[in-house]
Amino acid sequence: DGGITQSPKYLFRKEGQNVTLSCEQNLNHDAMYWYRQDPGQGLRLIYYSQIVNDFQKGDIAEGYSVSREKKESFPLTVTSAQKNPTAFYLCASIESRTEKLFFGSGTQLSVL
Amino acid sequence: GQSLEQPSEVTAVEGAIVQINCTYQTSGFYGLSWYQQHDGGAPTFLSYNALDGLEETGRFSSFLSRSDSYGYLLLQELQMKDSASYFCALPGGDDKIIFGKGTRLHILP
């Protein structure tokens, strides 16, 4: 089945630690996205990538980094500079023809 | 920049019809989308309006008025399983997609 796979489902970060969230898609979509969702809130855009080896900052990119070395993969690193990382992180890709976003099942990140 | 406004909560009765409004600001318009998200789950796509008018998909319809920078999602024959959060989203010309803060729909039996 085609889709977006995010891992892990739950992740815990220690003080001063960098952690990486995985996102893989087999939908052959060009553009991919990372969103952050806080309880009871909307989705805020962290980074997005329109094509391999290129990515753009979203509205809340500070404290995060990404890479796009392969079309299928768009990992997100939450760095120690992100002082409030506890949130639900969602990865998505878009079907350009329909403007339809396909989401992964998300990663819940918490701080120890 | 881009921004979207939608009510934070709406309550309706099972079997009834409910409308969730969304107003937006954008420098360039590329359509308005709607997503549904159940608690603990990922958002799922409901509809996309590129042009003015009504788009119907089963019990759900979405309307757009570009002159008013306004759209709405209409849910008919409400079922308890429709209890969820609903988000409007604004695609940008550079593939940037921004979401509203979401409307929590409560359905009473």
CSV table of C-alpha atoms in Angstrom, one decimal:
chain,number,residue,atom,x,y,z
A,1,ASP,CA,0.0,0.0,0.0
A,2,GLY,CA,1.2,3.5,-0.8
A,3,GLY,CA,1.5,6.0,2.0
A,4,ILE,CA,3.6,8.0,4.4
A,5,THR,CA,5.5,6.2,7.2
A,6,GLN,CA,6.6,8.1,10.3
A,7,SER,CA,8.8,6.6,13.0
A,8,PRO,CA,9.0,6.3,15.9
A,9,LYS,CA,5.4,6.8,17.1
A,10,TYR,CA,6.7,8.0,20.5
A,11,LEU,CA,10.1,9.7,21.2
A,12,PHE,CA,11.6,11.1,24.3
A,13,ARG,CA,14.4,13.7,24.3
A,14,LYS,CA,16.8,14.5,27.1
A,15,GLU,CA,18.1,18.0,27.8
A,16,GLY,CA,20.7,19.1,25.3
A,17,GLN,CA,20.0,16.2,22.9
A,18,ASN,CA,19.3,16.2,19.2
A,19,VAL,CA,16.7,13.8,18.0
A,20,THR,CA,15.7,12.8,14.5
A,21,LEU,CA,12.2,11.9,13.3
A,22,SER,CA,11.9,9.7,10.2
A,23,CYS,CA,9.5,10.2,7.3
A,24,GLU,CA,9.3,8.0,4.3
A,25,GLN,CA,6.8,8.0,1.4
A,26,ASN,CA,6.3,5.7,-1.5
A,27,LEU,CA,3.7,7.8,-3.3
A,28,ASN,CA,6.2,9.3,-5.7
A,29,HIS,CA,5.3,12.8,-4.6
A,30,ASP,CA,7.7,15.6,-5.1
A,31,ALA,CA,6.8,17.9,-2.3
A,32,MET,CA,7.0,17.0,1.4
A,33,TYR,CA,6.1,18.8,4.6
A,34,TRP,CA,6.7,18.8,8.4
A,35,TYR,CA,4.1,20.3,10.7
A,36,ARG,CA,4.0,20.7,14.5
A,37,GLN,CA,0.8,20.4,16.4
A,38,ASP,CA,0.3,21.4,20.0
A,39,PRO,CA,-2.7,20.2,22.1
A,40,GLY,CA,-5.9,21.8,20.8
A,41,GLN,CA,-4.0,23.8,18.2
A,42,GLY,CA,-3.7,23.9,14.5
A,43,LEU,CA,-0.8,22.7,12.4
A,44,ARG,CA,2.2,25.0,12.1
A,45,LEU,CA,4.6,24.6,9.2
A,46,ILE,CA,8.2,23.8,10.2
A,47,TYR,CA,9.9,23.0,6.8
A,48,TYR,CA,8.9,21.9,3.4
A,49,SER,CA,10.7,20.6,0.4
A,50,GLN,CA,9.6,20.9,-3.2
A,51,ILE,CA,12.3,18.7,-4.7
A,52,VAL,CA,15.4,16.6,-3.8
A,53,ASN,CA,18.3,18.6,-2.3
A,54,ASP,CA,16.1,21.7,-1.7
A,55,PHE,CA,14.0,22.8,1.2
A,56,GLN,CA,12.3,25.9,2.5
A,57,LYS,CA,11.7,27.3,6.0
A,58,GLY,CA,8.1,27.4,7.2
A,59,ASP,CA,6.8,29.7,10.0
A,60,ILE,CA,8.5,28.0,12.9
A,61,ALA,CA,11.8,26.6,11.6
A,62,GLU,CA,14.0,27.8,14.5
A,63,GLY,CA,15.5,24.9,16.4
A,64,TYR,CA,14.8,22.4,13.6
A,65,SER,CA,16.7,21.1,10.6
A,66,VAL,CA,15.9,18.9,7.7
A,67,SER,CA,17.5,17.1,4.7
A,68,ARG,CA,16.1,15.8,1.4
A,69,GLU,CA,18.8,13.5,-0.1
A,70,LYS,CA,16.2,11.2,-1.6
A,71,LYS,CA,12.7,11.8,-3.0
A,72,GLU,CA,11.3,9.2,-0.6
A,73,SER,CA,12.8,10.5,2.6
A,74,PHE,CA,12.5,13.8,4.5
A,75,PRO,CA,13.9,13.4,8.1
A,76,LEU,CA,13.4,16.2,10.7
A,77,THR,CA,16.0,16.8,13.4
A,78,VAL,CA,14.8,18.6,16.6
A,79,THR,CA,18.0,20.3,17.9
A,80,SER,CA,18.9,21.3,21.4
A,81,ALA,CA,18.2,24.8,20.4
A,82,GLN,CA,14.4,24.0,20.3
A,83,LYS,CA,13.6,24.8,23.9
A,84,ASN,CA,10.0,23.6,23.8
A,85,PRO,CA,9.9,20.6,21.6
A,86,THR,CA,7.0,18.7,23.2
A,87,ALA,CA,4.4,18.3,20.5
A,88,PHE,CA,2.9,16.0,17.9
A,89,TYR,CA,4.9,16.1,14.7
A,90,LEU,CA,3.2,15.3,11.3
A,91,CYS,CA,4.9,14.6,8.0
A,92,ALA,CA,3.0,14.9,4.7
A,93,SER,CA,3.4,14.8,1.0
A,94,ILE,CA,1.2,16.3,-1.6
A,95,GLU,CA,-0.4,15.0,-4.8
A,96,SER,CA,0.0,18.0,-7.1
A,97,ARG,CA,-2.8,17.2,-9.4
A,98,THR,CA,-5.5,17.3,-6.6
A,99,GLU,CA,-3.7,19.5,-4.0
A,100,LYS,CA,-4.3,16.7,-1.6
A,101,LEU,CA,-2.0,16.3,1.4
A,102,PHE,CA,-1.3,12.7,2.6
A,103,PHE,CA,-0.2,12.6,6.2
A,104,GLY,CA,1.8,10.0,8.2
A,105,SER,CA,0.5,8.8,11.6
A,106,GLY,CA,2.6,11.2,13.5
A,107,THR,CA,5.3,11.2,16.2
A,108,GLN,CA,4.7,12.3,19.7
A,109,LEU,CA,7.8,13.9,21.1
A,110,SER,CA,8.2,14.5,24.8
A,111,VAL,CA,11.0,15.9,27.0
A,112,LEU,CA,12.4,13.8,29.8
B,1,GLY,CA,1.5,36.7,4.3
B,2,GLN,CA,-1.2,34.2,4.6
B,3,SER,CA,-3.7,33.6,7.5
B,4,LEU,CA,-6.9,31.8,8.1
B,5,GLU,CA,-9.7,32.3,10.7
B,6,GLN,CA,-12.2,29.7,11.7
B,7,PRO,CA,-14.4,29.3,14.9
B,8,SER,CA,-12.7,27.3,17.6
B,9,GLU,CA,-15.8,25.2,18.4
B,10,VAL,CA,-19.2,24.3,17.0
B,11,THR,CA,-21.9,22.2,18.5
B,12,ALA,CA,-24.7,20.4,16.6
B,13,VAL,CA,-27.2,17.6,17.0
B,14,GLU,CA,-27.0,14.2,15.4
B,15,GLY,CA,-28.8,14.1,12.1
B,16,ALA,CA,-28.7,17.8,11.7
B,17,ILE,CA,-26.7,20.0,9.3
B,18,VAL,CA,-23.7,22.1,10.4
B,19,GLN,CA,-21.6,24.8,8.6
B,20,ILE,CA,-18.0,25.6,9.5
B,21,ASN,CA,-16.8,28.9,8.2
B,22,CYS,CA,-13.3,30.0,7.2
B,23,THR,CA,-12.1,33.4,6.1
B,24,TYR,CA,-8.6,33.9,4.8
B,25,GLN,CA,-6.0,36.5,3.7
B,26,THR,CA,-3.5,35.7,1.0
B,27,SER,CA,-1.5,37.6,-1.5
B,28,GLY,CA,-2.1,35.0,-4.2
B,29,PHE,CA,-4.9,32.5,-4.3
B,30,TYR,CA,-4.4,28.9,-5.2
B,31,GLY,CA,-7.5,27.2,-3.6
B,32,LEU,CA,-8.9,26.3,-0.2
B,33,SER,CA,-8.8,22.8,1.2
B,34,TRP,CA,-10.5,21.1,4.2
B,35,TYR,CA,-9.2,18.4,6.4
B,36,GLN,CA,-10.7,16.3,9.2
B,37,GLN,CA,-8.7,15.1,12.3
B,38,HIS,CA,-10.0,12.7,15.0
B,39,ASP,CA,-8.3,12.9,18.4
B,40,GLY,CA,-4.9,11.2,18.3
B,41,GLY,CA,-5.0,10.7,14.6
B,42,ALA,CA,-3.6,12.3,11.5
B,43,PRO,CA,-5.6,14.8,9.3
B,44,THR,CA,-7.4,13.4,6.3
B,45,PHE,CA,-8.3,15.3,3.2
B,46,LEU,CA,-12.0,16.2,2.7
B,47,SER,CA,-12.1,18.6,-0.2
B,48,TYR,CA,-10.4,21.2,-2.3
B,49,ASN,CA,-12.0,24.3,-4.0
B,50,ALA,CA,-10.0,26.0,-6.7
B,51,LEU,CA,-12.9,28.0,-8.1
B,52,ASP,CA,-16.0,29.7,-6.7
B,53,GLY,CA,-19.0,27.5,-5.9
B,54,LEU,CA,-20.0,24.4,-4.2
B,55,GLU,CA,-18.2,21.0,-4.3
B,56,GLU,CA,-20.1,18.0,-3.1
B,57,THR,CA,-18.7,14.7,-1.8
B,58,GLY,CA,-21.4,12.6,-0.2
B,59,ARG,CA,-22.5,14.1,3.1
B,60,PHE,CA,-19.8,16.8,2.9
B,61,SER,CA,-19.8,19.9,0.8
B,62,SER,CA,-17.4,22.8,0.5
B,63,PHE,CA,-18.1,26.3,-0.8
B,64,LEU,CA,-15.8,29.0,-1.9
B,65,SER,CA,-16.2,32.7,-2.6
B,66,ARG,CA,-13.0,34.2,-3.8
B,67,SER,CA,-14.4,37.8,-3.9
B,68,ASP,CA,-15.3,37.5,-0.2
B,69,SER,CA,-12.1,35.5,0.8
B,70,TYR,CA,-14.5,33.1,2.4
B,71,GLY,CA,-15.3,29.4,2.4
B,72,TYR,CA,-17.3,26.9,4.4
B,73,LEU,CA,-17.6,23.2,5.0
B,74,LEU,CA,-21.1,21.8,5.2
B,75,LEU,CA,-21.8,18.5,6.9
B,76,GLN,CA,-25.2,17.0,6.5
B,77,GLU,CA,-26.9,14.1,8.3
B,78,LEU,CA,-24.5,14.4,11.1
B,79,GLN,CA,-23.3,11.2,12.7
B,80,MET,CA,-21.5,10.7,16.0
B,81,LYS,CA,-18.4,9.7,14.1
B,82,ASP,CA,-18.2,13.2,12.6
B,83,SER,CA,-17.1,14.5,16.0
B,84,ALA,CA,-13.6,15.7,15.2
B,85,SER,CA,-11.6,18.8,14.4
B,86,TYR,CA,-11.9,20.4,11.0
B,87,PHE,CA,-9.2,22.5,9.4
B,88,CYS,CA,-9.2,24.8,6.4
B,89,ALA,CA,-5.9,25.1,4.6
B,90,LEU,CA,-4.4,27.5,2.1
B,91,PRO,CA,-2.0,26.3,-0.5
B,92,GLY,CA,0.5,29.0,-1.6
B,93,GLY,CA,2.1,29.5,-5.0
B,94,ASP,CA,5.5,28.1,-3.8
B,95,ASP,CA,3.9,24.9,-2.5
B,96,LYS,CA,3.8,26.4,1.1
B,97,ILE,CA,0.5,25.2,2.7
B,98,ILE,CA,-0.8,27.0,5.8
B,99,PHE,CA,-3.6,25.6,8.1
B,100,GLY,CA,-6.2,27.4,10.2
B,101,LYS,CA,-6.3,26.7,14.0
B,102,GLY,CA,-9.1,24.3,13.5
B,103,THR,CA,-12.8,24.0,14.6
B,104,ARG,CA,-13.7,21.4,17.1
B,105,LEU,CA,-17.1,19.9,16.2
B,106,HIS,CA,-19.2,18.5,19.1
B,107,ILE,CA,-22.2,16.4,18.2
B,108,LEU,CA,-25.0,15.8,20.7
B,109,PRO,CA,-27.2,12.7,20.5
